[in-house]
Amino acid sequence: MLATAGPEAARAFIEIGAVALVLAALAGVAGRLGVTTIPFYLLAGLAVGKGGVAPLDVSADFIGLVAEIGVLLLLFTLGLEYTADELRHGLRTGLVPGATDAAVNFTPGFLAGLLLGWDVTAAVLLGGVCWVSSSGIVAKVLSDLGRLANRETPSILNLLVSEDLAMAVYLPIAAALVAGRGVGETVTTVAVALGAVTVILVGALRFGGQLSALLQRGSDEALLLTVFGLTLLVGGLAQELEVSAAIGAFLVGLALSGPVQARAANLVGPLRDLFAAVFFLFFSFQIRPGDLFGALAPGAALAVVAAVGKLLTGWVAAGRAGVGRAGRLRAGGVLIARGEFSIVIASLGAGLADGQDLGAVAAAFVLLTAIAGPLAARAMDSIPSTR
Amino acid sequence: MPEVSETPLPGVGVRHEFVTADGERVAVVTHRTGRREIATYDRADRDACTTVLHLSPDDTRTLAELLGASPVSEAVSAVQQRLEGLAIDWVTVPTGSRCVGTTIADGAFRTRTGASIVAVVRGGVTLPAPGPDHGFEAGDVVVAVGTTEGLAQLRDLLVS
């Protein structure tokens, strides 16, 4: 088969190889600067996309499929991040900070969508984009700034857990809205999706141990393939039910716990990095640079409001843990960064009438908060404490 | 011992915390990867930690050893301080030993040598103060305290 692949494949290999090397260089730069790679990948996607400086010939279908796998692996690892105990604890204690978080961060995004004249579905998606902090960036910033032992840190991490759980409810609703049929059918789809989520979540919390013990026995190779297969299979089935493949993958991640969780995270991590890079690239690949430029103003305005929203959230969450003024501000500052989840949510709406605009605003918004968030978090260290 | 409080850090690991005799708060963050961080807290802002020491799993073992935290070395140093003239010895039970499959009581080691078996280390796990019905397996590391002669006799019995 390889021998007959012909000049088309050769051209594709050269292009993919070149793009991968550019991404590698960008990842290196990001690593040296100590910032996340997401904004860099988004900018790279812009450069190789429609109207960019070096448009690619490789079929968009191929990149699109790889990007879809990237979303699944990304959400699988996001679901994998927390143990069953942590989720249980999050369900019990995360209600007030979680609800505050949703209220002050989802609402401005939703209203901004309506103000931009979009339909309700696109506005709900922008609400989601605005809502969720990037657990990847937050965890990295906390670790880089040596704040893991700080007293506000558990409340920050617990908030990320409740956002994760909230996503298990939000994503099916958003997906059903995007599928956009009549009211009756949308309600049915949402009900089915939420039912499935509840069953899987309860099952994971109760029987996750057995599933994990079953998977734990095999070799690394077997585990990698099992986890990869399960993620794609469940994702595909979820898509068939019009629940969105992303949620299926996310739930597979939630269901794994115990020793197998750490092993799976280590094994899938490199694969996730590879596919997710393509996903971020593909996301902005579809955005015209002109659109992004036009979206900078609304994106920046939303970023300012969203920063205030997270400062409020941090203030409430850390305050409940008895943390002082400086710590409460630090908690808010570190939460400002949005990232992977926001892009996943925006990508759900790619097919909507306002999909192009939504993508552009989301990309601008994530670019700004992912860069400014960690800087703001760092700046909070200079706030004098009053206690 | 001061009270140690434990706080889970979702996605990261766990934080243990205690207050030293001098009133300083010390935290140890144990990452899921086994990496550890040691932090103390700012006097002005009690919520912020200041100095942080990063330790790999190996570093942690080294530091624990230096601090005398391993149960065996702690027990031994206590015994040595109390009883001058006593020595400690570590004897590995070889595969062909006649002791494999027998118990401490069977060997009547204290009666015969005067040396006491204070701990047995098996597969990296330390069993402090094993009872008389403890059975030996090949590869057990026997930790014993006694006079120099007594320990030499015990060694002969365990390896023969």
PDB file of C-alpha atoms in Angstrom, chain A residues 84-308:
ATOM      1  CA  ALA A  84     -13.354   8.990  42.358  1.00  0.00           C
ATOM      2  CA  ASP A  85     -12.774  10.271  45.896  1.00  0.00           C
ATOM      3  CA  GLU A  86     -11.961  13.738  44.643  1.00  0.00           C
ATOM      4  CA  LEU A  87     -15.094  13.774  42.501  1.00  0.00           C
ATOM      5  CA  ARG A  88     -17.217  12.598  45.414  1.00  0.00           C
ATOM      6  CA  HIS A  89     -15.688  15.274  47.627  1.00  0.00           C
ATOM      7  CA  GLY A  90     -16.269  17.827  44.857  1.00  0.00           C
ATOM      8  CA  LEU A  91     -19.933  16.849  44.593  1.00  0.00           C
ATOM      9  CA  ARG A  92     -20.394  17.285  48.329  1.00  0.00           C
ATOM     10  CA  THR A  93     -18.505  20.515  48.972  1.00  0.00           C
ATOM     11  CA  GLY A  94     -18.203  22.271  45.638  1.00  0.00           C
ATOM     12  CA  LEU A  95     -21.766  23.499  45.369  1.00  0.00           C
ATOM     13  CA  VAL A  96     -21.557  27.119  46.552  1.00  0.00           C
ATOM     14  CA  PRO A  97     -18.222  28.016  44.875  1.00  0.00           C
ATOM     15  CA  GLY A  98     -19.265  26.030  41.801  1.00  0.00           C
ATOM     16  CA  ALA A  99     -22.591  27.845  41.528  1.00  0.00           C
ATOM     17  CA  THR A 100     -20.916  31.234  42.009  1.00  0.00           C
ATOM     18  CA  ASP A 101     -18.412  30.288  39.336  1.00  0.00           C
ATOM     19  CA  ALA A 102     -21.170  29.359  36.890  1.00  0.00           C
ATOM     20  CA  ALA A 103     -23.236  32.463  37.639  1.00  0.00           C
ATOM     21  CA  VAL A 104     -20.492  35.077  37.324  1.00  0.00           C
ATOM     22  CA  ASN A 105     -18.634  33.468  34.422  1.00  0.00           C
ATOM     23  CA  PHE A 106     -21.228  31.773  32.246  1.00  0.00           C
ATOM     24  CA  THR A 107     -23.604  34.761  32.310  1.00  0.00           C
ATOM     25  CA  PRO A 108     -21.289  37.399  30.797  1.00  0.00           C
ATOM     26  CA  GLY A 109     -20.338  35.069  27.935  1.00  0.00           C
ATOM     27  CA  PHE A 110     -23.976  34.239  27.278  1.00  0.00           C
ATOM     28  CA  LEU A 111     -25.002  37.917  27.328  1.00  0.00           C
ATOM     29  CA  ALA A 112     -22.060  38.853  25.098  1.00  0.00           C
ATOM     30  CA  GLY A 113     -23.255  36.278  22.572  1.00  0.00           C
ATOM     31  CA  LEU A 114     -26.741  37.790  22.568  1.00  0.00           C
ATOM     32  CA  LEU A 115     -25.305  41.319  22.329  1.00  0.00           C
ATOM     33  CA  LEU A 116     -23.320  40.246  19.255  1.00  0.00           C
ATOM     34  CA  GLY A 117     -26.658  39.299  17.709  1.00  0.00           C
ATOM     35  CA  TRP A 118     -26.087  35.527  17.723  1.00  0.00           C
ATOM     36  CA  ASP A 119     -28.787  32.947  18.245  1.00  0.00           C
ATOM     37  CA  VAL A 120     -29.306  31.445  21.703  1.00  0.00           C
ATOM     38  CA  THR A 121     -27.330  28.259  20.986  1.00  0.00           C
ATOM     39  CA  ALA A 122     -24.194  30.147  19.976  1.00  0.00           C
ATOM     40  CA  ALA A 123     -24.618  32.399  23.017  1.00  0.00           C
ATOM     41  CA  VAL A 124     -24.885  29.358  25.317  1.00  0.00           C
ATOM     42  CA  LEU A 125     -21.651  28.046  23.806  1.00  0.00           C
ATOM     43  CA  LEU A 126     -19.891  31.398  24.332  1.00  0.00           C
ATOM     44  CA  GLY A 127     -21.146  31.257  27.923  1.00  0.00           C
ATOM     45  CA  GLY A 128     -19.393  27.895  28.253  1.00  0.00           C
ATOM     46  CA  VAL A 129     -16.214  29.215  26.634  1.00  0.00           C
ATOM     47  CA  CYS A 130     -16.171  32.027  29.178  1.00  0.00           C
ATOM     48  CA  TRP A 131     -17.040  29.809  32.138  1.00  0.00           C
ATOM     49  CA  VAL A 132     -14.365  27.134  32.440  1.00  0.00           C
ATOM     50  CA  SER A 133     -10.855  27.815  33.674  1.00  0.00           C
ATOM     51  CA  SER A 134      -8.050  25.813  32.117  1.00  0.00           C
ATOM     52  CA  SER A 135      -7.190  23.140  34.662  1.00  0.00           C
ATOM     53  CA  GLY A 136      -3.974  22.497  32.742  1.00  0.00           C
ATOM     54  CA  ILE A 137      -2.785  26.100  32.983  1.00  0.00           C
ATOM     55  CA  VAL A 138      -3.983  26.557  36.570  1.00  0.00           C
ATOM     56  CA  ALA A 139      -2.195  23.456  37.836  1.00  0.00           C
ATOM     57  CA  LYS A 140       0.988  24.465  36.019  1.00  0.00           C
ATOM     58  CA  VAL A 141       0.921  28.043  37.334  1.00  0.00           C
ATOM     59  CA  LEU A 142       0.310  26.878  40.912  1.00  0.00           C
ATOM     60  CA  SER A 143       3.239  24.515  40.654  1.00  0.00           C
ATOM     61  CA  ASP A 144       5.530  27.031  38.901  1.00  0.00           C
ATOM     62  CA  LEU A 145       4.831  29.742  41.464  1.00  0.00           C
ATOM     63  CA  GLY A 146       5.400  27.313  44.338  1.00  0.00           C
ATOM     64  CA  ARG A 147       1.902  27.771  45.643  1.00  0.00           C
ATOM     65  CA  LEU A 148       0.825  24.159  45.990  1.00  0.00           C
ATOM     66  CA  ALA A 149       1.124  24.284  49.774  1.00  0.00           C
ATOM     67  CA  ASN A 150      -0.724  27.599  50.021  1.00  0.00           C
ATOM     68  CA  ARG A 151      -3.918  27.588  52.003  1.00  0.00           C
ATOM     69  CA  GLU A 152      -6.077  28.845  49.132  1.00  0.00           C
ATOM     70  CA  THR A 153      -4.843  26.100  46.806  1.00  0.00           C
ATOM     71  CA  PRO A 154      -7.244  23.301  47.878  1.00  0.00           C
ATOM     72  CA  SER A 155     -10.218  25.591  47.218  1.00  0.00           C
ATOM     73  CA  ILE A 156      -8.859  26.409  43.744  1.00  0.00           C
ATOM     74  CA  LEU A 157      -8.350  22.746  42.904  1.00  0.00           C
ATOM     75  CA  ASN A 158     -11.762  21.824  44.298  1.00  0.00           C
ATOM     76  CA  LEU A 159     -13.299  24.480  42.089  1.00  0.00           C
ATOM     77  CA  LEU A 160     -11.641  22.890  39.064  1.00  0.00           C
ATOM     78  CA  VAL A 161     -13.178  19.563  40.094  1.00  0.00           C
ATOM     79  CA  SER A 162     -16.640  21.117  40.291  1.00  0.00           C
ATOM     80  CA  GLU A 163     -16.127  22.719  36.876  1.00  0.00           C
ATOM     81  CA  ASP A 164     -15.234  19.294  35.534  1.00  0.00           C
ATOM     82  CA  LEU A 165     -18.430  17.861  36.991  1.00  0.00           C
ATOM     83  CA  ALA A 166     -20.438  20.805  35.696  1.00  0.00           C
ATOM     84  CA  MET A 167     -19.063  20.103  32.215  1.00  0.00           C
ATOM     85  CA  ALA A 168     -20.495  16.583  32.404  1.00  0.00           C
ATOM     86  CA  VAL A 169     -23.906  18.283  32.586  1.00  0.00           C
ATOM     87  CA  TYR A 170     -23.229  21.293  30.376  1.00  0.00           C
ATOM     88  CA  LEU A 171     -21.708  19.503  27.374  1.00  0.00           C
ATOM     89  CA  PRO A 172     -24.715  17.218  26.718  1.00  0.00           C
ATOM     90  CA  ILE A 173     -27.053  20.207  26.941  1.00  0.00           C
ATOM     91  CA  ALA A 174     -24.888  22.235  24.586  1.00  0.00           C
ATOM     92  CA  ALA A 175     -24.610  19.297  22.175  1.00  0.00           C
ATOM     93  CA  ALA A 176     -28.383  18.827  22.164  1.00  0.00           C
ATOM     94  CA  LEU A 177     -28.898  22.527  21.475  1.00  0.00           C
ATOM     95  CA  VAL A 178     -26.422  22.371  18.606  1.00  0.00           C
ATOM     96  CA  ALA A 179     -28.194  19.324  17.145  1.00  0.00           C
ATOM     97  CA  GLY A 180     -31.093  21.798  17.203  1.00  0.00           C
ATOM     98  CA  ARG A 181     -34.339  20.086  16.392  1.00  0.00           C
ATOM     99  CA  GLY A 182     -37.740  20.925  17.806  1.00  0.00           C
ATOM    100  CA  VAL A 183     -38.123  21.748  21.484  1.00  0.00           C
ATOM    101  CA  GLY A 184     -39.555  18.315  22.251  1.00  0.00           C
ATOM    102  CA  GLU A 185     -36.702  16.429  20.646  1.00  0.00           C
ATOM    103  CA  THR A 186     -34.081  18.653  22.260  1.00  0.00           C
ATOM    104  CA  VAL A 187     -35.609  17.976  25.672  1.00  0.00           C
ATOM    105  CA  THR A 188     -35.564  14.232  24.941  1.00  0.00           C
ATOM    106  CA  THR A 189     -31.920  14.299  23.816  1.00  0.00           C
ATOM    107  CA  VAL A 190     -30.906  16.289  26.886  1.00  0.00           C
ATOM    108  CA  ALA A 191     -32.813  13.904  29.136  1.00  0.00           C
ATOM    109  CA  VAL A 192     -31.193  10.863  27.513  1.00  0.00           C
ATOM    110  CA  ALA A 193     -27.763  12.460  27.710  1.00  0.00           C
ATOM    111  CA  LEU A 194     -28.101  13.513  31.338  1.00  0.00           C
ATOM    112  CA  GLY A 195     -29.485  10.083  32.194  1.00  0.00           C
ATOM    113  CA  ALA A 196     -26.457   8.459  30.571  1.00  0.00           C
ATOM    114  CA  VAL A 197     -24.107  10.853  32.343  1.00  0.00           C
ATOM    115  CA  THR A 198     -25.712  10.139  35.713  1.00  0.00           C
ATOM    116  CA  VAL A 199     -25.590   6.379  35.190  1.00  0.00           C
ATOM    117  CA  ILE A 200     -21.957   6.467  34.105  1.00  0.00           C
ATOM    118  CA  LEU A 201     -20.964   8.867  36.891  1.00  0.00           C
ATOM    119  CA  VAL A 202     -22.679   6.836  39.617  1.00  0.00           C
ATOM    120  CA  GLY A 203     -21.322   3.643  38.052  1.00  0.00           C
ATOM    121  CA  ALA A 204     -17.830   5.128  37.960  1.00  0.00           C
ATOM    122  CA  LEU A 205     -17.975   6.229  41.571  1.00  0.00           C
ATOM    123  CA  ARG A 206     -19.303   2.860  42.700  1.00  0.00           C
ATOM    124  CA  PHE A 207     -17.720   0.332  40.343  1.00  0.00           C
ATOM    125  CA  GLY A 208     -14.808   2.317  38.897  1.00  0.00           C
ATOM    126  CA  GLY A 209     -12.543   0.329  41.215  1.00  0.00           C
ATOM    127  CA  GLN A 210     -13.497  -3.001  39.597  1.00  0.00           C
ATOM    128  CA  LEU A 211     -13.104  -1.677  36.056  1.00  0.00           C
ATOM    129  CA  SER A 212      -9.725  -0.240  36.941  1.00  0.00           C
ATOM    130  CA  ALA A 213      -8.629  -3.463  38.632  1.00  0.00           C
ATOM    131  CA  LEU A 214      -9.645  -5.381  35.499  1.00  0.00           C
ATOM    132  CA  LEU A 215      -7.565  -3.089  33.268  1.00  0.00           C
ATOM    133  CA  GLN A 216      -4.637  -2.952  35.678  1.00  0.00           C
ATOM    134  CA  ARG A 217      -3.552  -6.544  34.950  1.00  0.00           C
ATOM    135  CA  GLY A 218      -2.427  -6.200  31.338  1.00  0.00           C
ATOM    136  CA  SER A 219       0.810  -4.890  29.892  1.00  0.00           C
ATOM    137  CA  ASP A 220       1.336  -1.210  29.089  1.00  0.00           C
ATOM    138  CA  GLU A 221       0.716  -1.904  25.428  1.00  0.00           C
ATOM    139  CA  ALA A 222      -2.567  -3.676  26.131  1.00  0.00           C
ATOM    140  CA  LEU A 223      -3.660  -0.898  28.475  1.00  0.00           C
ATOM    141  CA  LEU A 224      -2.838   1.825  25.948  1.00  0.00           C
ATOM    142  CA  LEU A 225      -4.829   0.108  23.236  1.00  0.00           C
ATOM    143  CA  THR A 226      -7.722  -0.683  25.587  1.00  0.00           C
ATOM    144  CA  VAL A 227      -7.956   2.899  26.790  1.00  0.00           C
ATOM    145  CA  PHE A 228      -7.604   4.319  23.285  1.00  0.00           C
ATOM    146  CA  GLY A 229     -10.198   1.873  21.978  1.00  0.00           C
ATOM    147  CA  LEU A 230     -12.654   2.509  24.818  1.00  0.00           C
ATOM    148  CA  THR A 231     -12.343   6.276  24.403  1.00  0.00           C
ATOM    149  CA  LEU A 232     -13.042   6.174  20.666  1.00  0.00           C
ATOM    150  CA  LEU A 233     -15.739   3.517  20.973  1.00  0.00           C
ATOM    151  CA  VAL A 234     -17.691   5.236  23.732  1.00  0.00           C
ATOM    152  CA  GLY A 235     -17.144   8.584  22.016  1.00  0.00           C
ATOM    153  CA  GLY A 236     -18.476   7.192  18.754  1.00  0.00           C
ATOM    154  CA  LEU A 237     -21.512   5.630  20.440  1.00  0.00           C
ATOM    155  CA  ALA A 238     -22.232   8.904  22.214  1.00  0.00           C
ATOM    156  CA  GLN A 239     -22.029  10.680  18.868  1.00  0.00           C
ATOM    157  CA  GLU A 240     -24.475   8.169  17.383  1.00  0.00           C
ATOM    158  CA  LEU A 241     -26.899   9.092  20.166  1.00  0.00           C
ATOM    159  CA  GLU A 242     -26.223  12.751  19.296  1.00  0.00           C
ATOM    160  CA  VAL A 243     -24.800  13.293  22.776  1.00  0.00           C
ATOM    161  CA  SER A 244     -21.422  14.484  21.367  1.00  0.00           C
ATOM    162  CA  ALA A 245     -18.408  12.218  21.278  1.00  0.00           C
ATOM    163  CA  ALA A 246     -16.495  14.535  23.607  1.00  0.00           C
ATOM    164  CA  ILE A 247     -18.753  13.680  26.558  1.00  0.00           C
ATOM    165  CA  GLY A 248     -18.386   9.961  25.967  1.00  0.00           C
ATOM    166  CA  ALA A 249     -14.614  10.279  26.095  1.00  0.00           C
ATOM    167  CA  PHE A 250     -14.824  12.515  29.139  1.00  0.00           C
ATOM    168  CA  LEU A 251     -16.948   9.951  30.991  1.00  0.00           C
ATOM    169  CA  VAL A 252     -14.513   7.131  30.173  1.00  0.00           C
ATOM    170  CA  GLY A 253     -11.833   9.262  31.831  1.00  0.00           C
ATOM    171  CA  LEU A 254     -14.028   9.899  34.863  1.00  0.00           C
ATOM    172  CA  ALA A 255     -14.736   6.185  35.201  1.00  0.00           C
ATOM    173  CA  LEU A 256     -11.097   5.146  35.542  1.00  0.00           C
ATOM    174  CA  SER A 257      -9.528   5.446  38.974  1.00  0.00           C
ATOM    175  CA  GLY A 258      -6.931   3.894  41.229  1.00  0.00           C
ATOM    176  CA  PRO A 259      -3.485   2.780  40.068  1.00  0.00           C
ATOM    177  CA  VAL A 260      -4.681   2.274  36.502  1.00  0.00           C
ATOM    178  CA  GLN A 261      -5.572   5.953  36.370  1.00  0.00           C
ATOM    179  CA  ALA A 262      -1.980   7.078  36.813  1.00  0.00           C
ATOM    180  CA  ARG A 263      -0.725   4.473  34.332  1.00  0.00           C
ATOM    181  CA  ALA A 264      -3.318   5.431  31.735  1.00  0.00           C
ATOM    182  CA  ALA A 265      -2.477   9.123  32.185  1.00  0.00           C
ATOM    183  CA  ASN A 266       1.215   8.407  31.607  1.00  0.00           C
ATOM    184  CA  LEU A 267       0.555   6.222  28.575  1.00  0.00           C
ATOM    185  CA  VAL A 268      -2.043   8.400  26.874  1.00  0.00           C
ATOM    186  CA  GLY A 269      -0.297  11.687  27.743  1.00  0.00           C
ATOM    187  CA  PRO A 270       2.137  11.724  24.774  1.00  0.00           C
ATOM    188  CA  LEU A 271      -0.558  10.542  22.370  1.00  0.00           C
ATOM    189  CA  ARG A 272      -2.878  13.254  23.696  1.00  0.00           C
ATOM    190  CA  ASP A 273      -0.206  15.929  23.213  1.00  0.00           C
ATOM    191  CA  LEU A 274       0.235  14.877  19.592  1.00  0.00           C
ATOM    192  CA  PHE A 275      -3.433  14.720  18.657  1.00  0.00           C
ATOM    193  CA  ALA A 276      -4.480  17.717  20.753  1.00  0.00           C
ATOM    194  CA  ALA A 277      -1.849  19.863  19.020  1.00  0.00           C
ATOM    195  CA  VAL A 278      -3.558  19.003  15.741  1.00  0.00           C
ATOM    196  CA  PHE A 279      -6.923  19.840  17.287  1.00  0.00           C
ATOM    197  CA  PHE A 280      -5.846  23.345  18.379  1.00  0.00           C
ATOM    198  CA  LEU A 281      -4.175  23.863  15.028  1.00  0.00           C
ATOM    199  CA  PHE A 282      -7.265  22.727  13.147  1.00  0.00           C
ATOM    200  CA  PHE A 283      -9.521  24.911  15.270  1.00  0.00           C
ATOM    201  CA  SER A 284      -7.851  28.134  14.191  1.00  0.00           C
ATOM    202  CA  PHE A 285      -7.082  26.623  10.755  1.00  0.00           C
ATOM    203  CA  GLN A 286     -10.769  27.194  10.039  1.00  0.00           C
ATOM    204  CA  ILE A 287     -10.689  30.818  11.163  1.00  0.00           C
ATOM    205  CA  ARG A 288      -9.901  33.535   8.649  1.00  0.00           C
ATOM    206  CA  PRO A 289      -7.188  35.826  10.077  1.00  0.00           C
ATOM    207  CA  GLY A 290      -9.402  38.799   9.205  1.00  0.00           C
ATOM    208  CA  ASP A 291     -12.202  37.369  11.373  1.00  0.00           C
ATOM    209  CA  LEU A 292      -9.859  36.920  14.302  1.00  0.00           C
ATOM    210  CA  PHE A 293      -8.692  40.495  13.932  1.00  0.00           C
ATOM    211  CA  GLY A 294     -12.280  41.673  13.999  1.00  0.00           C
ATOM    212  CA  ALA A 295     -12.956  39.509  17.058  1.00  0.00           C
ATOM    213  CA  LEU A 296     -10.122  41.016  19.077  1.00  0.00           C
ATOM    214  CA  ALA A 297     -12.227  43.871  20.459  1.00  0.00           C
ATOM    215  CA  PRO A 298     -15.166  41.759  21.689  1.00  0.00           C
ATOM    216  CA  GLY A 299     -12.704  39.070  22.812  1.00  0.00           C
ATOM    217  CA  ALA A 300     -10.720  41.584  24.863  1.00  0.00           C
ATOM    218  CA  ALA A 301     -13.843  43.115  26.400  1.00  0.00           C
ATOM    219  CA  LEU A 302     -15.079  39.661  27.338  1.00  0.00           C
ATOM    220  CA  ALA A 303     -11.657  38.768  28.727  1.00  0.00           C
ATOM    221  CA  VAL A 304     -11.776  41.772  31.080  1.00  0.00           C
ATOM    222  CA  VAL A 305     -15.258  40.877  32.330  1.00  0.00           C
ATOM    223  CA  ALA A 306     -14.272  37.230  32.609  1.00  0.00           C
ATOM    224  CA  ALA A 307     -11.169  38.157  34.625  1.00  0.00           C
ATOM    225  CA  VAL A 308     -13.353  40.047  37.093  1.00  0.00           C
TER     226      VAL A 308
END
